[in-house]
Amino acid sequence: MSQADIGLVGLAVMGQNLVLNMADHGFHVSVYNRSKQKTDDFIQNRVEDKPITGYDSLEGLVNSLKAPRKVMLMVKAGEVVDHFIDQLLPLLDKGDMIIDGGNSLYTDSTRRTQSLKEKGILFVGTGVSGGEEGARHGPSIMPGGDPAAWPSVKPIFQAIAAQSDGEPCCDWVGPEGAGHYVKMVHNGIEYGDMQLITEAYQLMREGLGMSADECQAVFAEWNKGVLDSYLIEITADILSFKDKDGEPLVDKILDAAGQKGTGKWTGISSLELGMPLTLITESVYARCLSALKSERVEAAKLYPRSDKTLDVDKDAMLTAIHDALYASKIISYAQGYMLMSEAAKEFDWDLNYGGIALMWRGGCIIRSTFLGEIKKAYDASPNLSNLLKAPFFEDAIKSAEANWRQAVIFGIQSQIPTPALSSALAFFDGYRSERVPANLLQAQRDYFGAHTYERVDAPRGEYFHTDWIHSGGNVSSTTYEV
């Protein structure tokens, strides 16, 4: 048998489906799993006559590959990736490459790119989005790392990626950890989208008293318009799914959400870079709050909600909820792009923001027609500082604003939490405010800590300190950081 084009380590669902996808596109793939039984089961039950060969050792897998050898890891992020890299290094030659396709932290990918380069090995840290279906039939792929590796992996990645308007949802993102950073932000936006949808759902169910079937019909209809997206589509599917007793399965699922960390990483990075990702961070906290199930049950008894039902026009409120969801979604993406832009400055990455939108147009979890407008915005203005300044999104926000406020007010009056919808609105109001109360905040900081302040009647960058209590003199602390 001819030598293989690529090797893949880790035959969980994503790994298996990526291998089958590669084979369908004519690539010969060698595979290895730490558990030999899983390799054998995969070869026996799913491979059929595809060009896929299983190996019971990493050495066997590496020796089966064409030079330069490409080994893709689809294993748990963290120490496991480093463990396999350590095992592979003695088997590889200079110019060979290791590809990490898991959800790794971008700083790990930066470290691995640098350390492996010193050993003559090329490293690619790539985000892969789309779940099981995407991996099998075309995911969104976001590669970064050592740019010298891109010409070798490009034909494989762009062949197996989803296609949007005839273009692959995969292109080189940038050096070091850029690929995994963009995937991290993708996942943060995913957290935001999911939270926004669940808040809209709760406003319908509890605020308007709608059944799961009624909500299903609304989401199915919304998926035909500006909210057309994978997550809206599967929400409609979920709401139509019945349990064995004929009742909606969604009502039988415990309201305690899990998470794997990428949303949290996005929030941490936003704090490190000073970017206000309020919606995404609130979405992470909403999952944390949901996990406090037993405490929430006790608190519900201590602080029972009023039984009063608001008298509202149902159709009008559904329109308001739709517009609030759409406007908040715009804010979520605007915040995500703000973070990527700041990261590009911090790490000296040249990110193609329109290209990133294209990579997200198909295959991934946040895929939607909405992303086409983001690509158009950056194509028209590559140096766009914020999506909210693009004409399309300016018009959309202005059209939705009144209803957005009505939906948030409805949630407050109905005692229904809407942390993502309301934080998105608060961000918008703050972003478009010429003056915010940070002047008083700076006065407070200077009062108790002599941290200085700037004045509106002096040039930016000139700092002042006031002896507020007439005992501190003119000695200041350090100047503040914006």
Short mmCIF file of C-alpha atoms in Angstrom, two decimals:
data_model
loop_
_atom_site.label_atom_id
_atom_site.label_comp_id
_atom_site.label_asym_id
_atom_site.label_seq_id
_atom_site.Cartn_x
_atom_site.Cartn_y
_atom_site.Cartn_z
CA MET A 1 0.00 0.00 0.00
CA SER A 2 1.20 3.52 -0.81
CA GLN A 3 2.37 5.81 1.92
CA ALA A 4 -0.32 7.83 3.68
CA ASP A 5 -0.93 11.55 3.21
CA ILE A 6 -1.59 12.26 6.89
CA GLY A 7 -1.77 10.46 10.21
CA LEU A 8 -4.41 11.08 12.87
CA VAL A 9 -4.14 10.24 16.55
CA GLY A 10 -7.32 10.03 18.66
CA LEU A 11 -10.36 8.15 17.42
CA ALA A 12 -13.17 9.67 19.42
CA VAL A 13 -16.18 10.82 17.39
CA MET A 14 -14.55 13.98 15.98
CA GLY A 15 -11.36 12.12 15.07
CA GLN A 16 -13.20 9.28 13.35
CA ASN A 17 -15.40 11.62 11.33
CA LEU A 18 -12.47 13.78 10.22
CA VAL A 19 -10.65 10.65 9.03
CA LEU A 20 -13.69 9.52 7.02
CA ASN A 21 -14.02 13.03 5.59
CA MET A 22 -10.36 13.01 4.51
CA ALA A 23 -10.72 9.58 2.96
CA ASP A 24 -13.84 10.67 1.05
CA HIS A 25 -11.73 13.41 -0.53
CA GLY A 26 -9.10 10.97 -1.75
CA PHE A 27 -6.52 11.24 1.03
CA HIS A 28 -4.89 8.12 2.44
CA VAL A 29 -5.03 8.35 6.25
CA SER A 30 -3.14 6.37 8.88
CA VAL A 31 -4.81 6.22 12.31
CA TYR A 32 -3.80 5.38 15.87
CA ASN A 33 -5.61 5.37 19.18
CA ARG A 34 -4.19 4.78 22.62
CA SER A 35 -6.78 2.01 23.01
CA LYS A 36 -6.07 -0.57 20.30
CA GLN A 37 -9.61 -1.87 20.60
CA LYS A 38 -11.01 1.46 19.46
CA THR A 39 -8.72 1.43 16.42
CA ASP A 40 -9.79 -2.13 15.55
CA ASP A 41 -13.48 -1.32 15.99
CA PHE A 42 -13.18 1.72 13.77
CA ILE A 43 -11.36 -0.16 11.01
CA GLN A 44 -13.80 -3.07 11.15
CA ASN A 45 -17.06 -1.15 11.43
CA ARG A 46 -16.70 2.20 9.67
CA VAL A 47 -13.84 2.10 7.16
CA GLU A 48 -15.20 -0.34 4.54
CA ASP A 49 -13.09 0.16 1.38
CA LYS A 50 -11.80 3.64 2.20
CA PRO A 51 -8.02 4.42 2.10
CA ILE A 52 -7.59 4.24 5.89
CA THR A 53 -5.02 2.09 7.70
CA GLY A 54 -4.91 1.42 11.42
CA TYR A 55 -1.72 1.09 13.48
CA ASP A 56 -1.13 -0.17 16.99
CA SER A 57 1.88 2.08 17.62
CA LEU A 58 2.85 5.67 16.98
CA GLU A 59 6.06 4.44 15.38
CA GLY A 60 4.09 2.40 12.88
CA LEU A 61 1.86 5.34 12.08
CA VAL A 62 4.77 7.77 11.59
CA ASN A 63 6.70 5.34 9.40
CA SER A 64 3.68 4.97 7.12
CA LEU A 65 3.57 8.67 6.18
CA LYS A 66 4.88 10.56 3.19
CA ALA A 67 7.53 13.20 3.82
CA PRO A 68 7.13 15.77 5.14
CA ARG A 69 5.10 13.78 7.63
CA LYS A 70 1.92 15.28 9.02
CA VAL A 71 0.46 13.96 12.28
CA MET A 72 -2.83 15.42 13.51
CA LEU A 73 -3.77 15.10 17.18
CA MET A 74 -7.46 14.89 18.05
CA VAL A 75 -7.04 14.33 21.77
CA LYS A 76 -8.04 16.10 24.98
CA ALA A 77 -6.54 19.56 25.31
CA GLY A 78 -3.83 20.24 27.85
CA GLU A 79 -1.30 17.73 29.18
CA VAL A 80 -2.46 14.96 26.84
CA VAL A 81 -1.38 16.99 23.80
CA ASP A 82 2.06 17.59 25.31
CA HIS A 83 2.29 13.89 26.19
CA PHE A 84 1.76 12.85 22.56
CA ILE A 85 4.10 15.53 21.27
CA ASP A 86 6.83 14.16 23.54
CA GLN A 87 6.18 10.66 22.20
CA LEU A 88 6.21 11.80 18.57
CA LEU A 89 9.34 13.94 18.66
CA PRO A 90 11.88 11.07 18.61
CA LEU A 91 10.04 9.59 15.61
CA LEU A 92 9.94 12.70 13.43
CA ASP A 93 12.50 14.39 11.20
CA LYS A 94 13.14 18.07 10.65
CA GLY A 95 10.44 19.60 8.48
CA ASP A 96 7.76 17.18 9.69
CA MET A 97 4.69 18.68 11.33
CA ILE A 98 2.38 18.12 14.26
CA ILE A 99 -1.18 19.45 14.06
CA ASP A 100 -3.30 19.96 17.16
CA GLY A 101 -6.98 19.94 16.16
CA GLY A 102 -8.42 20.02 19.68
CA ASN A 103 -9.79 22.93 21.70
CA SER A 104 -6.43 23.99 23.07
CA LEU A 105 -5.76 27.25 24.88
CA TYR A 106 -4.08 29.65 22.46
CA THR A 107 -1.15 30.30 24.79
CA ASP A 108 -0.36 26.55 24.71
CA SER A 109 -0.31 26.69 20.91
CA THR A 110 2.03 29.68 20.99
CA ARG A 111 4.35 27.82 23.36
CA ARG A 112 4.27 24.66 21.26
CA THR A 113 4.92 26.54 18.02
CA GLN A 114 8.00 28.17 19.50
CA SER A 115 9.42 25.11 21.26
CA LEU A 116 8.90 22.77 18.30
CA LYS A 117 10.41 25.27 15.87
CA GLU A 118 13.62 25.11 17.90
CA LYS A 119 13.62 21.35 17.26
CA GLY A 120 12.98 21.71 13.54
CA ILE A 121 9.34 20.53 13.75
CA LEU A 122 6.51 22.61 12.33
CA PHE A 123 3.45 23.03 14.55
CA VAL A 124 -0.11 23.88 13.55
CA GLY A 125 -2.73 24.70 16.18
CA THR A 126 -6.07 24.62 14.44
CA GLY A 127 -9.59 25.25 15.60
CA VAL A 128 -12.15 22.81 14.19
CA SER A 129 -15.83 23.64 14.58
CA GLY A 130 -19.00 21.91 13.50
CA GLY A 131 -19.41 19.03 15.89
CA GLU A 132 -19.82 15.47 14.67
CA GLU A 133 -21.76 16.42 11.54
CA GLY A 134 -19.29 19.13 10.55
CA ALA A 135 -16.29 16.87 11.04
CA ARG A 136 -17.88 14.24 8.82
CA HIS A 137 -19.21 16.42 6.02
CA GLY A 138 -17.30 19.72 6.22
CA PRO A 139 -16.23 21.69 9.30
CA SER A 140 -14.99 25.22 9.72
CA ILE A 141 -11.20 25.00 10.13
CA MET A 142 -9.10 27.81 11.63
CA PRO A 143 -5.38 26.96 11.34
CA GLY A 144 -2.53 28.92 12.88
CA GLY A 145 1.00 28.19 14.09
CA ASP A 146 4.14 27.98 11.99
CA PRO A 147 3.31 29.49 8.56
CA ALA A 148 5.90 27.21 6.94
CA ALA A 149 3.48 24.31 7.52
CA TRP A 150 0.54 25.87 5.70
CA PRO A 151 1.46 24.88 2.10
CA SER A 152 1.55 21.20 3.14
CA VAL A 153 -1.68 21.09 5.14
CA LYS A 154 -3.65 23.54 2.98
CA PRO A 155 -4.73 21.03 0.29
CA ILE A 156 -6.10 18.63 2.90
CA PHE A 157 -7.79 21.19 5.13
CA GLN A 158 -9.41 23.18 2.33
CA ALA A 159 -10.64 20.00 0.67
CA ILE A 160 -12.40 18.67 3.77
CA ALA A 161 -13.72 22.04 5.03
CA ALA A 162 -17.26 23.25 4.49
CA GLN A 163 -17.80 25.35 1.38
CA SER A 164 -19.56 28.73 1.31
CA ASP A 165 -20.30 30.42 -2.00
CA GLY A 166 -17.75 28.10 -3.58
CA GLU A 167 -14.98 29.01 -1.13
CA PRO A 168 -13.61 26.75 1.61
CA CYS A 169 -14.41 27.74 5.19
CA CYS A 170 -10.72 27.45 5.96
CA ASP A 171 -7.75 29.72 5.48
CA TRP A 172 -4.55 30.54 7.30
CA VAL A 173 -5.39 32.64 10.36
CA GLY A 174 -1.99 33.71 11.63
CA PRO A 175 1.16 32.71 13.53
CA GLU A 176 1.57 30.91 16.84
CA GLY A 177 -1.73 30.70 18.76
CA ALA A 178 -3.82 32.78 16.32
CA GLY A 179 -5.84 29.82 15.02
CA HIS A 180 -6.85 28.62 18.46
CA TYR A 181 -7.49 32.21 19.57
CA VAL A 182 -10.00 32.73 16.76
CA LYS A 183 -11.60 29.38 17.62
CA MET A 184 -11.78 30.49 21.26
CA VAL A 185 -13.60 33.68 20.27
CA HIS A 186 -15.86 31.61 18.01
CA ASN A 187 -16.79 29.51 21.01
CA GLY A 188 -17.35 32.62 23.13
CA ILE A 189 -19.77 33.95 20.52
CA GLU A 190 -21.37 30.50 20.49
CA TYR A 191 -21.94 30.80 24.25
CA GLY A 192 -23.54 34.20 23.66
CA ASP A 193 -25.79 33.01 20.83
CA MET A 194 -27.00 30.03 22.83
CA GLN A 195 -27.75 32.14 25.92
CA LEU A 196 -29.63 34.73 23.86
CA ILE A 197 -31.78 32.03 22.28
CA THR A 198 -32.57 30.44 25.64
CA GLU A 199 -33.56 33.83 27.07
CA ALA A 200 -35.89 34.44 24.14
CA TYR A 201 -37.32 30.96 24.72
CA GLN A 202 -37.92 31.64 28.43
CA LEU A 203 -39.64 34.95 27.65
CA MET A 204 -42.00 33.01 25.39
CA ARG A 205 -42.61 30.10 27.74
CA GLU A 206 -42.93 31.91 31.05
CA GLY A 207 -43.66 35.48 30.01
CA LEU A 208 -46.16 34.77 27.25
CA GLY A 209 -47.29 31.35 28.49
CA MET A 210 -46.52 29.63 25.19
CA SER A 211 -46.16 25.86 24.82
CA ALA A 212 -43.05 24.16 23.49
CA ASP A 213 -44.87 23.50 20.22
CA GLU A 214 -45.82 27.16 19.90
CA CYS A 215 -42.23 28.19 20.55
CA GLN A 216 -41.07 25.65 18.00
CA ALA A 217 -43.25 27.23 15.33
CA VAL A 218 -41.87 30.68 16.14
CA PHE A 219 -38.22 29.58 15.94
CA ALA A 220 -38.89 27.70 12.70
CA GLU A 221 -40.37 30.89 11.24
CA TRP A 222 -37.50 33.03 12.54
CA ASN A 223 -35.06 30.69 10.81
CA LYS A 224 -36.41 31.91 7.47
CA GLY A 225 -35.33 35.51 8.03
CA VAL A 226 -32.43 37.52 9.41
CA LEU A 227 -31.96 35.05 12.28
CA ASP A 228 -31.41 32.14 9.87
CA SER A 229 -28.69 30.08 11.54
CA TYR A 230 -27.69 26.63 12.67
CA LEU A 231 -28.49 27.32 16.33
CA ILE A 232 -31.99 28.68 15.57
CA GLU A 233 -32.55 25.68 13.29
CA ILE A 234 -31.60 23.10 15.91
CA THR A 235 -33.60 24.97 18.56
CA ALA A 236 -36.72 24.44 16.46
CA ASP A 237 -35.78 20.77 16.05
CA ILE A 238 -35.21 20.32 19.78
CA LEU A 239 -38.55 21.89 20.69
CA SER A 240 -40.39 19.52 18.35
CA PHE A 241 -38.77 16.40 19.83
CA LYS A 242 -41.08 14.35 22.03
CA ASP A 243 -40.21 11.99 24.88
CA LYS A 244 -41.64 8.46 25.11
CA ASP A 245 -44.78 9.81 26.80
CA GLY A 246 -45.43 12.24 23.96
CA GLU A 247 -44.43 15.29 25.99
CA PRO A 248 -41.65 17.67 24.90
CA LEU A 249 -38.29 16.16 25.80
CA VAL A 250 -36.86 19.62 26.52
CA ASP A 251 -39.13 19.86 29.59
CA LYS A 252 -37.57 16.70 31.01
CA ILE A 253 -33.98 17.97 30.80
CA LEU A 254 -32.44 19.32 34.00
CA ASP A 255 -31.76 23.06 33.86
CA ALA A 256 -28.08 22.84 34.84
CA ALA A 257 -25.70 23.65 31.97
CA GLY A 258 -22.18 22.35 31.47
CA GLN A 259 -19.15 23.95 29.85
CA LYS A 260 -15.67 22.94 28.74
CA GLY A 261 -13.80 26.18 29.33
CA THR A 262 -13.51 28.01 26.01
CA GLY A 263 -16.16 30.56 26.95
CA LYS A 264 -14.36 31.16 30.23
CA TRP A 265 -11.06 31.57 28.37
CA THR A 266 -12.69 34.21 26.15
CA GLY A 267 -13.83 36.13 29.21
CA ILE A 268 -10.40 35.89 30.83
CA SER A 269 -8.71 37.16 27.66
CA SER A 270 -11.16 40.05 27.47
CA LEU A 271 -10.20 41.09 30.98
CA GLU A 272 -6.49 40.75 30.21
CA LEU A 273 -6.83 42.92 27.11
CA GLY A 274 -9.33 45.37 28.59
CA MET A 275 -12.10 44.66 26.09
CA PRO A 276 -15.71 44.75 27.43
CA LEU A 277 -17.09 41.37 26.33
CA THR A 278 -20.06 41.85 28.60
CA LEU A 279 -22.55 39.64 26.76
CA ILE A 280 -20.23 36.67 26.34
CA THR A 281 -19.04 36.87 29.92
CA GLU A 282 -22.62 37.06 31.19
CA SER A 283 -23.36 33.96 29.13
CA VAL A 284 -20.60 32.10 30.95
CA TYR A 285 -21.90 33.31 34.31
CA ALA A 286 -25.43 32.23 33.35
CA ARG A 287 -24.15 28.68 32.97
CA CYS A 288 -22.41 28.95 36.33
CA LEU A 289 -25.65 30.17 37.92
CA SER A 290 -27.62 27.35 36.31
CA ALA A 291 -25.28 24.86 37.97
CA LEU A 292 -26.42 26.10 41.41
CA LYS A 293 -29.62 24.06 41.02
CA SER A 294 -30.18 23.08 44.64
CA GLU A 295 -29.58 26.63 45.85
CA ARG A 296 -31.94 28.02 43.22
CA VAL A 297 -34.65 25.62 44.36
CA GLU A 298 -34.27 26.86 47.92
CA ALA A 299 -34.17 30.52 46.86
CA ALA A 300 -37.31 30.07 44.77
CA LYS A 301 -39.15 29.14 47.96
CA LEU A 302 -37.63 32.03 49.91
CA TYR A 303 -38.32 34.59 47.18
CA PRO A 304 -41.36 33.32 45.24
CA ARG A 305 -42.24 35.10 42.02
CA SER A 306 -45.48 36.98 41.74
CA ASP A 307 -48.26 35.03 40.01
CA LYS A 308 -49.38 38.16 38.21
CA THR A 309 -49.42 37.77 34.43
CA LEU A 310 -48.70 40.85 32.36
CA ASP A 311 -51.31 41.92 29.88
CA VAL A 312 -49.40 42.34 26.63
CA ASP A 313 -50.07 41.98 22.94
CA LYS A 314 -48.57 38.55 22.25
CA ASP A 315 -47.74 39.13 18.57
CA ALA A 316 -46.21 42.52 19.29
CA MET A 317 -44.09 41.09 22.09
CA LEU A 318 -42.91 38.22 19.89
CA THR A 319 -41.72 40.82 17.40
CA ALA A 320 -39.98 42.66 20.22
CA ILE A 321 -38.25 39.47 21.38
CA HIS A 322 -37.17 38.74 17.81
CA ASP A 323 -35.67 42.20 17.42
CA ALA A 324 -33.98 42.01 20.83
CA LEU A 325 -32.42 38.69 19.89
CA TYR A 326 -31.20 40.06 16.57
CA ALA A 327 -29.78 43.29 18.01
CA SER A 328 -28.07 41.43 20.86
CA LYS A 329 -26.57 38.97 18.37
CA ILE A 330 -25.03 41.93 16.56
CA ILE A 331 -23.55 43.13 19.86
CA SER A 332 -22.14 39.66 20.56
CA TYR A 333 -20.27 39.57 17.26
CA ALA A 334 -19.18 43.20 17.61
CA GLN A 335 -17.65 42.38 21.00
CA GLY A 336 -15.98 39.24 19.64
CA TYR A 337 -14.42 41.20 16.79
CA MET A 338 -13.31 43.91 19.22
CA LEU A 339 -11.45 41.25 21.19
CA MET A 340 -9.80 39.72 18.11
CA SER A 341 -8.72 43.18 16.95
CA GLU A 342 -7.13 43.95 20.31
CA ALA A 343 -5.44 40.54 20.41
CA ALA A 344 -4.01 41.18 16.94
CA LYS A 345 -2.44 44.39 18.23
CA GLU A 346 -1.16 42.73 21.40
CA PHE A 347 0.39 39.70 19.68
CA ASP A 348 1.31 41.32 16.36
CA TRP A 349 -1.07 39.19 14.30
CA ASP A 350 -2.39 40.30 10.91
CA LEU A 351 -5.92 38.91 11.09
CA ASN A 352 -8.24 38.92 8.07
CA TYR A 353 -11.57 39.77 9.71
CA GLY A 354 -13.64 39.31 6.57
CA GLY A 355 -11.88 36.00 5.98
CA ILE A 356 -12.72 34.89 9.52
CA ALA A 357 -16.39 35.63 8.86
CA LEU A 358 -16.14 33.49 5.72
CA MET A 359 -14.56 30.67 7.72
CA TRP A 360 -17.56 30.83 10.06
CA ARG A 361 -20.15 30.98 7.25
CA GLY A 362 -20.37 27.21 6.92
CA GLY A 363 -19.67 24.04 8.87
CA CYS A 364 -19.36 25.63 12.32
CA ILE A 365 -21.83 25.93 15.18
CA ILE A 366 -22.35 29.69 14.75
CA ARG A 367 -22.83 29.48 10.98
CA SER A 368 -25.54 31.81 9.72
CA THR A 369 -26.47 34.08 6.84
CA PHE A 370 -25.72 36.92 9.26
CA LEU A 371 -21.98 36.29 8.80
CA GLY A 372 -22.20 37.24 5.15
CA GLU A 373 -22.97 40.80 6.21
CA ILE A 374 -19.92 40.83 8.48
CA LYS A 375 -17.73 39.77 5.56
CA LYS A 376 -19.25 42.50 3.39
CA ALA A 377 -18.62 45.07 6.13
CA TYR A 378 -14.91 44.23 6.34
CA ASP A 379 -14.56 43.89 2.57
CA ALA A 380 -15.94 47.43 2.27
CA SER A 381 -13.82 48.75 5.14
CA PRO A 382 -10.86 46.49 6.09
CA ASN A 383 -9.87 48.85 8.92
CA LEU A 384 -13.37 48.99 10.40
CA SER A 385 -12.92 49.65 14.13
CA ASN A 386 -16.28 48.25 15.20
CA LEU A 387 -19.11 46.39 13.46
CA LEU A 388 -21.57 48.86 14.97
CA LYS A 389 -20.10 51.50 12.65
CA ALA A 390 -20.88 49.51 9.49
CA PRO A 391 -23.97 50.91 7.69
CA PHE A 392 -25.82 47.57 7.60
CA PHE A 393 -25.49 47.00 11.33
CA GLU A 394 -26.15 50.65 12.15
CA ASP A 395 -29.49 50.40 10.33
CA ALA A 396 -30.29 47.05 11.96
CA ILE A 397 -29.62 48.34 15.49
CA LYS A 398 -31.61 51.53 14.94
CA SER A 399 -34.56 49.54 13.58
CA ALA A 400 -34.50 47.06 16.46
CA GLU A 401 -33.69 49.40 19.37
CA ALA A 402 -37.23 50.29 20.54
CA ASN A 403 -38.39 46.67 20.50
CA TRP A 404 -35.12 45.57 22.13
CA ARG A 405 -35.88 47.82 25.08
CA GLN A 406 -39.45 46.58 25.28
CA ALA A 407 -38.32 42.94 25.43
CA VAL A 408 -35.83 43.65 28.22
CA ILE A 409 -38.46 45.63 30.16
CA PHE A 410 -40.89 42.75 29.66
CA GLY A 411 -38.34 40.35 31.14
CA ILE A 412 -37.80 42.61 34.16
CA GLN A 413 -41.51 43.05 34.76
CA SER A 414 -42.08 39.31 34.34
CA GLN A 415 -39.25 38.55 36.79
CA ILE A 416 -37.47 36.55 34.09
CA PRO A 417 -33.66 36.89 34.02
CA THR A 418 -32.24 38.14 30.72
CA PRO A 419 -28.54 38.65 31.50
CA ALA A 420 -27.37 38.44 27.89
CA LEU A 421 -30.15 40.51 26.31
CA SER A 422 -29.92 43.21 28.99
CA SER A 423 -26.11 43.32 29.16
CA ALA A 424 -26.01 43.70 25.37
CA LEU A 425 -28.37 46.66 25.66
CA ALA A 426 -26.31 48.16 28.50
CA PHE A 427 -23.15 47.80 26.41
CA PHE A 428 -24.85 49.53 23.48
CA ASP A 429 -26.00 52.40 25.68
CA GLY A 430 -22.52 52.74 27.12
CA TYR A 431 -20.78 52.51 23.75
CA ARG A 432 -22.91 55.24 22.21
CA SER A 433 -22.67 57.55 25.26
CA GLU A 434 -20.46 60.56 24.69
CA ARG A 435 -20.04 60.89 28.45
CA VAL A 436 -20.14 58.17 31.11
CA PRO A 437 -19.68 58.58 34.90
CA ALA A 438 -16.05 57.45 34.87
CA ASN A 439 -15.11 61.02 35.78
CA LEU A 440 -16.55 60.48 39.26
CA LEU A 441 -14.86 57.09 39.42
CA GLN A 442 -11.49 58.67 38.63
CA ALA A 443 -12.09 61.31 41.30
CA GLN A 444 -12.75 58.54 43.81
CA ARG A 445 -9.53 56.73 42.82
CA ASP A 446 -7.53 59.90 43.12
CA TYR A 447 -9.18 60.73 46.46
CA PHE A 448 -8.30 57.47 48.24
CA GLY A 449 -5.24 56.40 46.29
CA ALA A 450 -3.77 59.46 44.56
CA HIS A 451 -4.06 57.61 41.24
CA THR A 452 -4.38 60.88 39.21
CA TYR A 453 -6.86 61.82 36.51
CA GLU A 454 -7.03 63.59 33.16
CA ARG A 455 -9.01 66.80 32.60
CA VAL A 456 -11.44 67.69 29.83
CA ASP A 457 -9.73 71.09 29.48
CA ALA A 458 -6.23 69.63 29.08
CA PRO A 459 -4.58 67.41 26.42
CA ARG A 460 -4.95 63.64 26.73
CA GLY A 461 -1.96 62.11 28.48
CA GLU A 462 -1.53 64.98 30.95
CA TYR A 463 -2.27 63.79 34.49
CA PHE A 464 -3.38 65.68 37.57
CA HIS A 465 -3.70 64.99 41.28
CA THR A 466 -5.75 66.89 43.84
CA ASP A 467 -5.05 67.00 47.57
CA TRP A 468 -8.72 66.28 48.35
CA ILE A 469 -8.30 66.10 52.15
CA HIS A 470 -5.57 68.75 52.48
CA SER A 471 -3.14 66.34 54.10
CA GLY A 472 -1.63 64.37 51.27
CA GLY A 473 0.33 67.09 49.57
CA ASN A 474 1.08 66.91 45.86
CA VAL A 475 2.53 63.39 45.89
CA SER A 476 0.62 61.04 43.58
CA SER A 477 0.63 57.30 43.16
CA THR A 478 1.06 55.92 39.66
CA THR A 479 -0.87 57.20 36.68
CA TYR A 480 -3.88 55.15 35.80
CA GLU A 481 -4.13 52.78 32.86
CA VAL A 482 -6.94 53.02 30.33
#
